[in-house]
mmCIF file of C-alpha atoms in Angstrom:
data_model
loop_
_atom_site.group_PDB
_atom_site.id
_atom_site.type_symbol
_atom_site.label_atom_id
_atom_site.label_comp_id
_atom_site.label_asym_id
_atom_site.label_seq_id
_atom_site.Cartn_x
_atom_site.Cartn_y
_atom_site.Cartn_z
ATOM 1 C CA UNK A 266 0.000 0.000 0.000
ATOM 2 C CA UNK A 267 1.297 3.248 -0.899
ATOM 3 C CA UNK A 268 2.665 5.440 1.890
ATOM 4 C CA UNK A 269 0.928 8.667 1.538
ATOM 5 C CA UNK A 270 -2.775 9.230 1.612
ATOM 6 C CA UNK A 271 -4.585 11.260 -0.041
ATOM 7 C CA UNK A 272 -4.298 14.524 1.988
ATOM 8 C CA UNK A 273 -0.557 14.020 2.138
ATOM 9 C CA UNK A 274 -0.620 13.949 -1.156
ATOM 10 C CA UNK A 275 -2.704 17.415 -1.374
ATOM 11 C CA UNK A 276 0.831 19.365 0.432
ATOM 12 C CA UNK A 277 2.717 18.304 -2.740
ATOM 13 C CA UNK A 278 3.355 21.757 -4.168
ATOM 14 C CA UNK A 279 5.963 23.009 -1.203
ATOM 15 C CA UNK A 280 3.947 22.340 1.307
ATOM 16 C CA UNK A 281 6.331 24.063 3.860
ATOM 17 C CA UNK A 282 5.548 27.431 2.301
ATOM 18 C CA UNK A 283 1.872 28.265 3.093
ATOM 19 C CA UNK A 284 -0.193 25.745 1.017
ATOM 20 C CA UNK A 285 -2.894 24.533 2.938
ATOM 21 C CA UNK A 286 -5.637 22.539 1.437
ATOM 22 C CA UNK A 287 -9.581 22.158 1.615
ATOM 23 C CA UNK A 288 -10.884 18.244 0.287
ATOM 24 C CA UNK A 289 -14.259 17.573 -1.114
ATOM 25 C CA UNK A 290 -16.728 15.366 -3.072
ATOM 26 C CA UNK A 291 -14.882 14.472 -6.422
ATOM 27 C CA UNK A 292 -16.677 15.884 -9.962
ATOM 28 C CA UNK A 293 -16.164 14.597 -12.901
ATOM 29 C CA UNK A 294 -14.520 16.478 -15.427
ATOM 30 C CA UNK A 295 -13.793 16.751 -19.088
ATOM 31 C CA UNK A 296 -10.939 19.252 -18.624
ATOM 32 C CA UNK A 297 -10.275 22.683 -19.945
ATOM 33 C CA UNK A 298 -12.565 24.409 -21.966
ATOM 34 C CA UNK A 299 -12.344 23.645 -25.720
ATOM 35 C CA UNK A 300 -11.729 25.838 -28.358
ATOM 36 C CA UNK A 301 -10.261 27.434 -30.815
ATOM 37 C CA UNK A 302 -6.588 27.174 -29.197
ATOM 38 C CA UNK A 303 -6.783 22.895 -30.012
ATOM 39 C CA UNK A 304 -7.360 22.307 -26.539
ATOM 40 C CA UNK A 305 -9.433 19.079 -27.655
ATOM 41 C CA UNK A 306 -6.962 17.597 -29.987
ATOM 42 C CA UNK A 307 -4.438 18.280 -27.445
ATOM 43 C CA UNK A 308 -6.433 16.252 -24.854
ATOM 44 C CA UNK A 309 -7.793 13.551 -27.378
ATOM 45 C CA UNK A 310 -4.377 12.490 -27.572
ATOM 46 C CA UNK A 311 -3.936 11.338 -24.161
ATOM 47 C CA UNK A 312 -4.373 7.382 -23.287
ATOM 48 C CA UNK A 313 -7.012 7.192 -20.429
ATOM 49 C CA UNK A 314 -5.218 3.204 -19.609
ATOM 50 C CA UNK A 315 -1.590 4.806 -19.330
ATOM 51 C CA UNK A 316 -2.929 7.811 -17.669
ATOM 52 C CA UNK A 317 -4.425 5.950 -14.624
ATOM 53 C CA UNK A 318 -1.668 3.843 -14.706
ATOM 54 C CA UNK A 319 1.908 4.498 -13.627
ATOM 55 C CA UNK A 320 3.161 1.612 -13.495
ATOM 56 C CA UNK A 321 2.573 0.953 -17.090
ATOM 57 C CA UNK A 322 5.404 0.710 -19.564
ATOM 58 C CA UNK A 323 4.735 3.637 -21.321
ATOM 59 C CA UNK A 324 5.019 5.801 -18.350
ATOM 60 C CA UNK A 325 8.791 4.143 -17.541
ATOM 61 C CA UNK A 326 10.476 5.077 -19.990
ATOM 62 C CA UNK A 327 14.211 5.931 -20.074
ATOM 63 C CA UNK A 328 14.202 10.083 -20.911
ATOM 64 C CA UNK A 329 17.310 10.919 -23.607
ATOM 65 C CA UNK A 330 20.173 12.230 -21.767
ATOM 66 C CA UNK A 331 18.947 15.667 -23.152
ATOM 67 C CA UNK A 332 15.572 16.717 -24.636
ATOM 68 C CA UNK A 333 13.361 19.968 -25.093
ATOM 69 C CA UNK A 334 9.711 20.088 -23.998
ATOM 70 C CA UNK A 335 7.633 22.841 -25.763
ATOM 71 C CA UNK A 336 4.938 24.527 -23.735
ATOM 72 C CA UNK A 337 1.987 25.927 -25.852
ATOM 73 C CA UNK A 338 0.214 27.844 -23.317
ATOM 74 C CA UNK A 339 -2.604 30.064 -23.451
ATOM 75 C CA UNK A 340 -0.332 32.888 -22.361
ATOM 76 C CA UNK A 341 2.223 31.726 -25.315
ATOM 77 C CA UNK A 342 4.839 28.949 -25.677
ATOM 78 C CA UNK A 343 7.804 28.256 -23.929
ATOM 79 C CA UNK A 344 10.450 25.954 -23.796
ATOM 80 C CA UNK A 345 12.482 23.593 -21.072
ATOM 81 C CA UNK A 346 16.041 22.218 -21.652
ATOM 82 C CA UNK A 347 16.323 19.065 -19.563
ATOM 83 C CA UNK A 348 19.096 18.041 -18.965
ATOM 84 C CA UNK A 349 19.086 14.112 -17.819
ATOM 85 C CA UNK A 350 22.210 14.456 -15.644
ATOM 86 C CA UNK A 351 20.996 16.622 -13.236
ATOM 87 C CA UNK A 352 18.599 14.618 -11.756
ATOM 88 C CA UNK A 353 18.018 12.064 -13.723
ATOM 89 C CA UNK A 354 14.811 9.879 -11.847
ATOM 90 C CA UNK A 355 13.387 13.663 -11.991
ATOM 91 C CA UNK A 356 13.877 13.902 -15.725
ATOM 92 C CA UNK A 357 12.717 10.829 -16.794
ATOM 93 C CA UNK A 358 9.414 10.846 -15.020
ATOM 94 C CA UNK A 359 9.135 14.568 -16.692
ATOM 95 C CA UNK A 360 9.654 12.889 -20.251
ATOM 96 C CA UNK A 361 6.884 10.381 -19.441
ATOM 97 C CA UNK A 362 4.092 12.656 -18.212
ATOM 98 C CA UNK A 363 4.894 15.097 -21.779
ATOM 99 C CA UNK A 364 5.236 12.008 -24.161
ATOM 100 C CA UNK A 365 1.897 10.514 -22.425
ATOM 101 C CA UNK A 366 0.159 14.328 -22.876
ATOM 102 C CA UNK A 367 -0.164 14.084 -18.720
ATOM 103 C CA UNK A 368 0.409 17.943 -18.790
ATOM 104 C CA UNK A 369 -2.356 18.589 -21.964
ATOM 105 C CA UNK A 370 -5.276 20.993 -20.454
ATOM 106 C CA UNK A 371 -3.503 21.491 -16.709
ATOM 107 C CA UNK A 372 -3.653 24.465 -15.008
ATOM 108 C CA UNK A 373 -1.079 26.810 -13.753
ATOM 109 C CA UNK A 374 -2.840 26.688 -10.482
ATOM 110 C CA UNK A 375 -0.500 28.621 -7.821
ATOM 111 C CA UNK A 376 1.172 31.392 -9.342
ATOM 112 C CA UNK A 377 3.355 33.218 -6.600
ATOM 113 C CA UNK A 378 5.416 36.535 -8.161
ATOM 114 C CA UNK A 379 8.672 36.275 -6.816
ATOM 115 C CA UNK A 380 8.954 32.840 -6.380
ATOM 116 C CA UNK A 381 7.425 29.442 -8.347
ATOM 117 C CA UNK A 382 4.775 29.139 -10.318
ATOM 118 C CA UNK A 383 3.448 25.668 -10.593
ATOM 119 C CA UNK A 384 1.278 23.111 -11.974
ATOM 120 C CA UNK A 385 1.107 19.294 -12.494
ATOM 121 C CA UNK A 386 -2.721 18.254 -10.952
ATOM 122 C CA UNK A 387 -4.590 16.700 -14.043
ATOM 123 C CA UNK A 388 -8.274 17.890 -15.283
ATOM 124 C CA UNK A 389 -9.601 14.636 -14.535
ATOM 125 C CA UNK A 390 -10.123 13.852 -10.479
ATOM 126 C CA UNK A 391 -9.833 10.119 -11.710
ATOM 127 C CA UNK A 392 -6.665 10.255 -13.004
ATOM 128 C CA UNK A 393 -5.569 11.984 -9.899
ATOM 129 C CA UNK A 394 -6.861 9.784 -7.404
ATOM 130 C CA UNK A 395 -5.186 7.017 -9.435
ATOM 131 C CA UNK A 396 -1.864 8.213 -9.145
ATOM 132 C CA UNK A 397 -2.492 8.963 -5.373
ATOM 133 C CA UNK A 398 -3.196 5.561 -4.559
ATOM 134 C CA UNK A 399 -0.547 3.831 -6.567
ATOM 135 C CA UNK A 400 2.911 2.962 -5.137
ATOM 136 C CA UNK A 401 4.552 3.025 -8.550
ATOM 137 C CA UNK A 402 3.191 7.310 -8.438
ATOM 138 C CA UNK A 403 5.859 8.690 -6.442
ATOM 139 C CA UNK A 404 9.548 8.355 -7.227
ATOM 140 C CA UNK A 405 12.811 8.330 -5.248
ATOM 141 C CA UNK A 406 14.916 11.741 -5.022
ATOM 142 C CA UNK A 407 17.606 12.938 -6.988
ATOM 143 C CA UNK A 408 20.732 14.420 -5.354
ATOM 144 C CA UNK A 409 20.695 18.355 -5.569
ATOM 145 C CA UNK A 410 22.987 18.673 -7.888
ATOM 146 C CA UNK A 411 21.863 22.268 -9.610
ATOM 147 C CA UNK A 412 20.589 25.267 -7.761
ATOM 148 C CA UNK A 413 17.304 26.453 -8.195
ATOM 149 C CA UNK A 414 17.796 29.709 -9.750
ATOM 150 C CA UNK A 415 15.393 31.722 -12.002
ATOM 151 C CA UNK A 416 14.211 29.733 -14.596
ATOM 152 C CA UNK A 417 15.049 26.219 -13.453
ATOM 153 C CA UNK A 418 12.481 23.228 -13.074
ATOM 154 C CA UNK A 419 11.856 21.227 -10.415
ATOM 155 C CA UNK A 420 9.433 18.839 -8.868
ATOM 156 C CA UNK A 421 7.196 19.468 -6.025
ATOM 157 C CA UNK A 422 6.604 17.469 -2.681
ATOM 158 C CA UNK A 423 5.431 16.333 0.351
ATOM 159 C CA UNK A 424 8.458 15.349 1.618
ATOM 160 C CA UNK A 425 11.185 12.624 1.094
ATOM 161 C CA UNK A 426 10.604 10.071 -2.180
ATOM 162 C CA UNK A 427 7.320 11.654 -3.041
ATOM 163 C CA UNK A 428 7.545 13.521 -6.342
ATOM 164 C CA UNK A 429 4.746 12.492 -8.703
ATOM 165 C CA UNK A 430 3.501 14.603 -10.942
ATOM 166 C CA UNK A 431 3.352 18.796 -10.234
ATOM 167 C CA UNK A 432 6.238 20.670 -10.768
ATOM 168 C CA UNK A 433 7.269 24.096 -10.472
ATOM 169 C CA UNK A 434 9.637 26.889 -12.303
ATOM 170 C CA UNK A 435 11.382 29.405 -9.721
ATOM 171 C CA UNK A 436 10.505 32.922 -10.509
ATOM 172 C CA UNK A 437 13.320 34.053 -8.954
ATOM 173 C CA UNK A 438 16.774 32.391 -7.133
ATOM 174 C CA UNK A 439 15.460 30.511 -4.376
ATOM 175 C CA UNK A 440 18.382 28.357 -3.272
ATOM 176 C CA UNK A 441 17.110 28.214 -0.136
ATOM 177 C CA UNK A 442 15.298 25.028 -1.466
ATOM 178 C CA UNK A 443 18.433 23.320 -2.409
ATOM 179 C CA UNK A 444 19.201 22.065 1.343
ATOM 180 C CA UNK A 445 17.226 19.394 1.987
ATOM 181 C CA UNK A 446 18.254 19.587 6.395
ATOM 182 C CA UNK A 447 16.526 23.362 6.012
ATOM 183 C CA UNK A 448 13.649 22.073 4.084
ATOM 184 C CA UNK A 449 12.692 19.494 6.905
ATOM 185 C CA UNK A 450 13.875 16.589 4.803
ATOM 186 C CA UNK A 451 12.446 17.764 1.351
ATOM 187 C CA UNK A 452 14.786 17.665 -1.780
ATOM 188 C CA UNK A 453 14.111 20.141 -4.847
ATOM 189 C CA UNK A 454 16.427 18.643 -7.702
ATOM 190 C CA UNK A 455 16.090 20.966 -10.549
ATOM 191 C CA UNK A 456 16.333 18.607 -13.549
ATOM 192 C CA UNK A 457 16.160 21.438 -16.674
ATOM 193 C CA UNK A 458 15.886 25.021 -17.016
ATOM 194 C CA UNK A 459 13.372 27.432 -19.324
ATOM 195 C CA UNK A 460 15.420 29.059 -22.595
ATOM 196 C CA UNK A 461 15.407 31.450 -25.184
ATOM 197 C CA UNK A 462 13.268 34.057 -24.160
ATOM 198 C CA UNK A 463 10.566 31.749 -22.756
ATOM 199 C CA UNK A 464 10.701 33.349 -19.276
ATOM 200 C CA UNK A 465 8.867 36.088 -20.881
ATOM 201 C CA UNK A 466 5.801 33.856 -21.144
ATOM 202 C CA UNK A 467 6.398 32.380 -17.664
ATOM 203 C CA UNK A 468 6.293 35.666 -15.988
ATOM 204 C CA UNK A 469 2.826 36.536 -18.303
ATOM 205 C CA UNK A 470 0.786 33.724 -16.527
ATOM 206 C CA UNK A 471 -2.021 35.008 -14.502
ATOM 207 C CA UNK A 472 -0.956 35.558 -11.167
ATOM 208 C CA UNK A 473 -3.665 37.776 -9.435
ATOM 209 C CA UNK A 474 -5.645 34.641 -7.441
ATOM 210 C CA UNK A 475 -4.562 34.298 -4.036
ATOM 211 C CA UNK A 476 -3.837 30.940 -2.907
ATOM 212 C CA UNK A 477 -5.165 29.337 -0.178
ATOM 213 C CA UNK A 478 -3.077 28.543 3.439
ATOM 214 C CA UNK A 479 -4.287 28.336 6.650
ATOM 215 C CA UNK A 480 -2.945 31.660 7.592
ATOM 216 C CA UNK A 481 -4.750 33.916 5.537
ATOM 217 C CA UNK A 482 -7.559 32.168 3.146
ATOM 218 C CA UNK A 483 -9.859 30.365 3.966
ATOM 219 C CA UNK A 484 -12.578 29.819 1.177
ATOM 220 C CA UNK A 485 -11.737 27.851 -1.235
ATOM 221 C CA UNK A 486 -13.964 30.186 -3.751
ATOM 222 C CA UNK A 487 -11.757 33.546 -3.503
ATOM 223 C CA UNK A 488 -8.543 31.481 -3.348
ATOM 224 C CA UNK A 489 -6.805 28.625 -4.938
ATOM 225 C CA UNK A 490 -7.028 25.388 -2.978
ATOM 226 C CA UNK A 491 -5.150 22.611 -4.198
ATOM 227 C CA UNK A 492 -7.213 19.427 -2.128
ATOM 228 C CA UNK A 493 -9.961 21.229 -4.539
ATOM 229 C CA UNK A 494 -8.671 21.092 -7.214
ATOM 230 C CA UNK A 495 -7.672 17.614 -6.946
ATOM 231 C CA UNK A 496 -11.030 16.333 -6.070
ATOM 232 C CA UNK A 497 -12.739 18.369 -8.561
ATOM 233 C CA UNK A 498 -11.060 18.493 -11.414
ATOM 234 C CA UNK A 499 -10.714 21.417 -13.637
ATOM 235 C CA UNK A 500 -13.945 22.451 -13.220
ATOM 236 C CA UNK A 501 -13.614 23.463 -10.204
ATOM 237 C CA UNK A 502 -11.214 26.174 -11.399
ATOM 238 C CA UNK A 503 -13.018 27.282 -14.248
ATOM 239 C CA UNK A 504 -15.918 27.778 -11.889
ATOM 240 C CA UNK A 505 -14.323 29.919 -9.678
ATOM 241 C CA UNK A 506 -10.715 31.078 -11.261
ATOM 242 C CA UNK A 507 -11.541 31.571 -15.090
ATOM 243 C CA UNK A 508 -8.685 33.900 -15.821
ATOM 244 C CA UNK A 509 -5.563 31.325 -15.229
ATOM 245 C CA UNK A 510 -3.580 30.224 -17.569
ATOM 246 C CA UNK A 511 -3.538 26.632 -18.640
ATOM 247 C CA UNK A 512 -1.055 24.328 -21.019
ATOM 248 C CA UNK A 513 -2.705 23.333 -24.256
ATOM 249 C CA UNK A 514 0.294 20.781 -25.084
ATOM 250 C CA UNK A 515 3.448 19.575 -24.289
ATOM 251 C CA UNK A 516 5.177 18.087 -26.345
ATOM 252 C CA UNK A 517 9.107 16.644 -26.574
ATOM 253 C CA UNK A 518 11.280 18.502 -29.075
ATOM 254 C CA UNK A 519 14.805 16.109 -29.591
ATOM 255 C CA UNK A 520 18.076 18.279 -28.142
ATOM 256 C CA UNK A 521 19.976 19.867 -31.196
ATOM 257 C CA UNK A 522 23.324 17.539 -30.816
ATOM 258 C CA UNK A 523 25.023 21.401 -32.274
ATOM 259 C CA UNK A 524 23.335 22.740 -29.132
ATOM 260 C CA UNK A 525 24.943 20.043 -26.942
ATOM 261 C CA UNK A 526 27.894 20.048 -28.263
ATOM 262 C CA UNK A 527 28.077 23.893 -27.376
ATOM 263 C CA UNK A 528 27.376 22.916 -24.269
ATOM 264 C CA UNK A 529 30.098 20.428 -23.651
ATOM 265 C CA UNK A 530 32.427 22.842 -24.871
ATOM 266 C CA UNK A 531 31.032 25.565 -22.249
ATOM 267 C CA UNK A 532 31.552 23.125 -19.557
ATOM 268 C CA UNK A 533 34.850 22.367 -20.314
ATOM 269 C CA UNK A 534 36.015 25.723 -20.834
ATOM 270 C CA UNK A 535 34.527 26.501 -17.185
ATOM 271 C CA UNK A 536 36.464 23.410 -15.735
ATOM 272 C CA UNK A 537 39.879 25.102 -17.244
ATOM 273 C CA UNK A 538 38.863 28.189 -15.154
#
């Protein structure tokens, strides 16, 4: 039996930094509204059996040791470098939720200026509750091995060996989340990093809902909750939070071996320094 229950599961999402939940009845949900943006096609693609099932083949996978994800957003596309290396459990559980079009109609549910904004809860309530109760849905940590700086990628948690499926890009440099003994045993392995000028786009997404903690919201109608969001589906934010931004597809773009190369030769040039 898997480890966490379900509102364990709900703190995923840094749940040391003011991300308390609210559960409920689950809805079922067809995902994001569809239009003309392709949002259907996007979501068509997706295979309900691997979806609800991480254990399956398809979702194990072995990610290339470097790969580019394109993000075509309703705020405008972006693009992630992984880079394998860095965390490399991380990275190839990344490459299996694009390839599978796990990410197609998902919110951007907690956008924090300043600091991450994140996303990784599927549309469908089903397919959440499937990965929550499956042992095969989290996966072990990756040593910290990059910093998490502006633009870099990471997974969220609730704690050690429990990244599953959300993820977040830092706004800004928050290293302070690359210590695991300050983050009470939770380890933020960045695993790739947003380039060209994709940050642009990042820092467009919708970021005026508050989102809910203990501290300071309590209704789960005037700010984001997470617990309902993953009993409800996306209709529970298109009910309440119509104005955030959501992914329309992700989909893997194969590393440019010129644009590796470049890289190899950057690293080596910083090891002579």
């Amino acid at each position: 039996m898997k480890r966490l229950t379900r509102p364990a599961f709900a703190l995923l999402a840094l749940g040391l930094f003011a991300c308390g939940q609210t559960t409920g009845q689950a809805d079922e949900s067809t995902g994001p509204d569809t239009g003309a943006d392709g949002d259907a096609a996007a979501v068509a693609q997706a295979d309900l059996e691997v979806l609800t099932d991480p254990s399956h083949e398809a979702m194990n996978q072995t990610a290339p040791d470097a790969y580019d994800v394109l993000f075509h957003t309703t705020a405008g596309d972006f693009t992630v470098h992984v880079t394998r290396d860095w965390a490399p459990k991380g990275a190839d559980r990344f490459y299996n939720l694009v390839v599978n079009g796990f990410f197609n109609g998902t919110y951007f549910f907690r956008v924090v200026p300043g600091f991450v904004v994140q996303w990784g809860v599927h549309g469908d309530p089903a397919v959440t509750e499937a990965w929550d109760e499956a042992e095969e849905g989290n996966i072990e940590d990756d040593p910290v091995r990059q910093s998490n700086t502006r633009g870099r990628i990471t997974f969220a948690n609730a704690g050690p060996d429990t990244r599953s499926t959300q993820v977040f890009i830092n706004f800004g440099n928050n290293a302070r989340l690359d210590d695991p003994r300050a983050m009470r045993g939770s380890v933020f392995a960045p695993f790739g990093e947003v380039v060209g000028d994709g940050m642009d786009v990042v820092d467009a997404l919708y970021d005026e809902y508050p989102v809910l903690d203990y501290q300071r919201f309590f209704d789960p109608e005037t700010a984001v909750s997470q617990g309902d969001l993953m009993e409800k589906g996306n209709a529970y934010l298109e009910e309440f939070f119509p104005e955030l931004d959501h992914i329309i597809s992700a989909t893997i773009v194969e590393a440019d071996e010129e644009d590796a190369d470049a890289g190899d030769d950057a690293t080596e040039e910083d090891a002579a320094e």
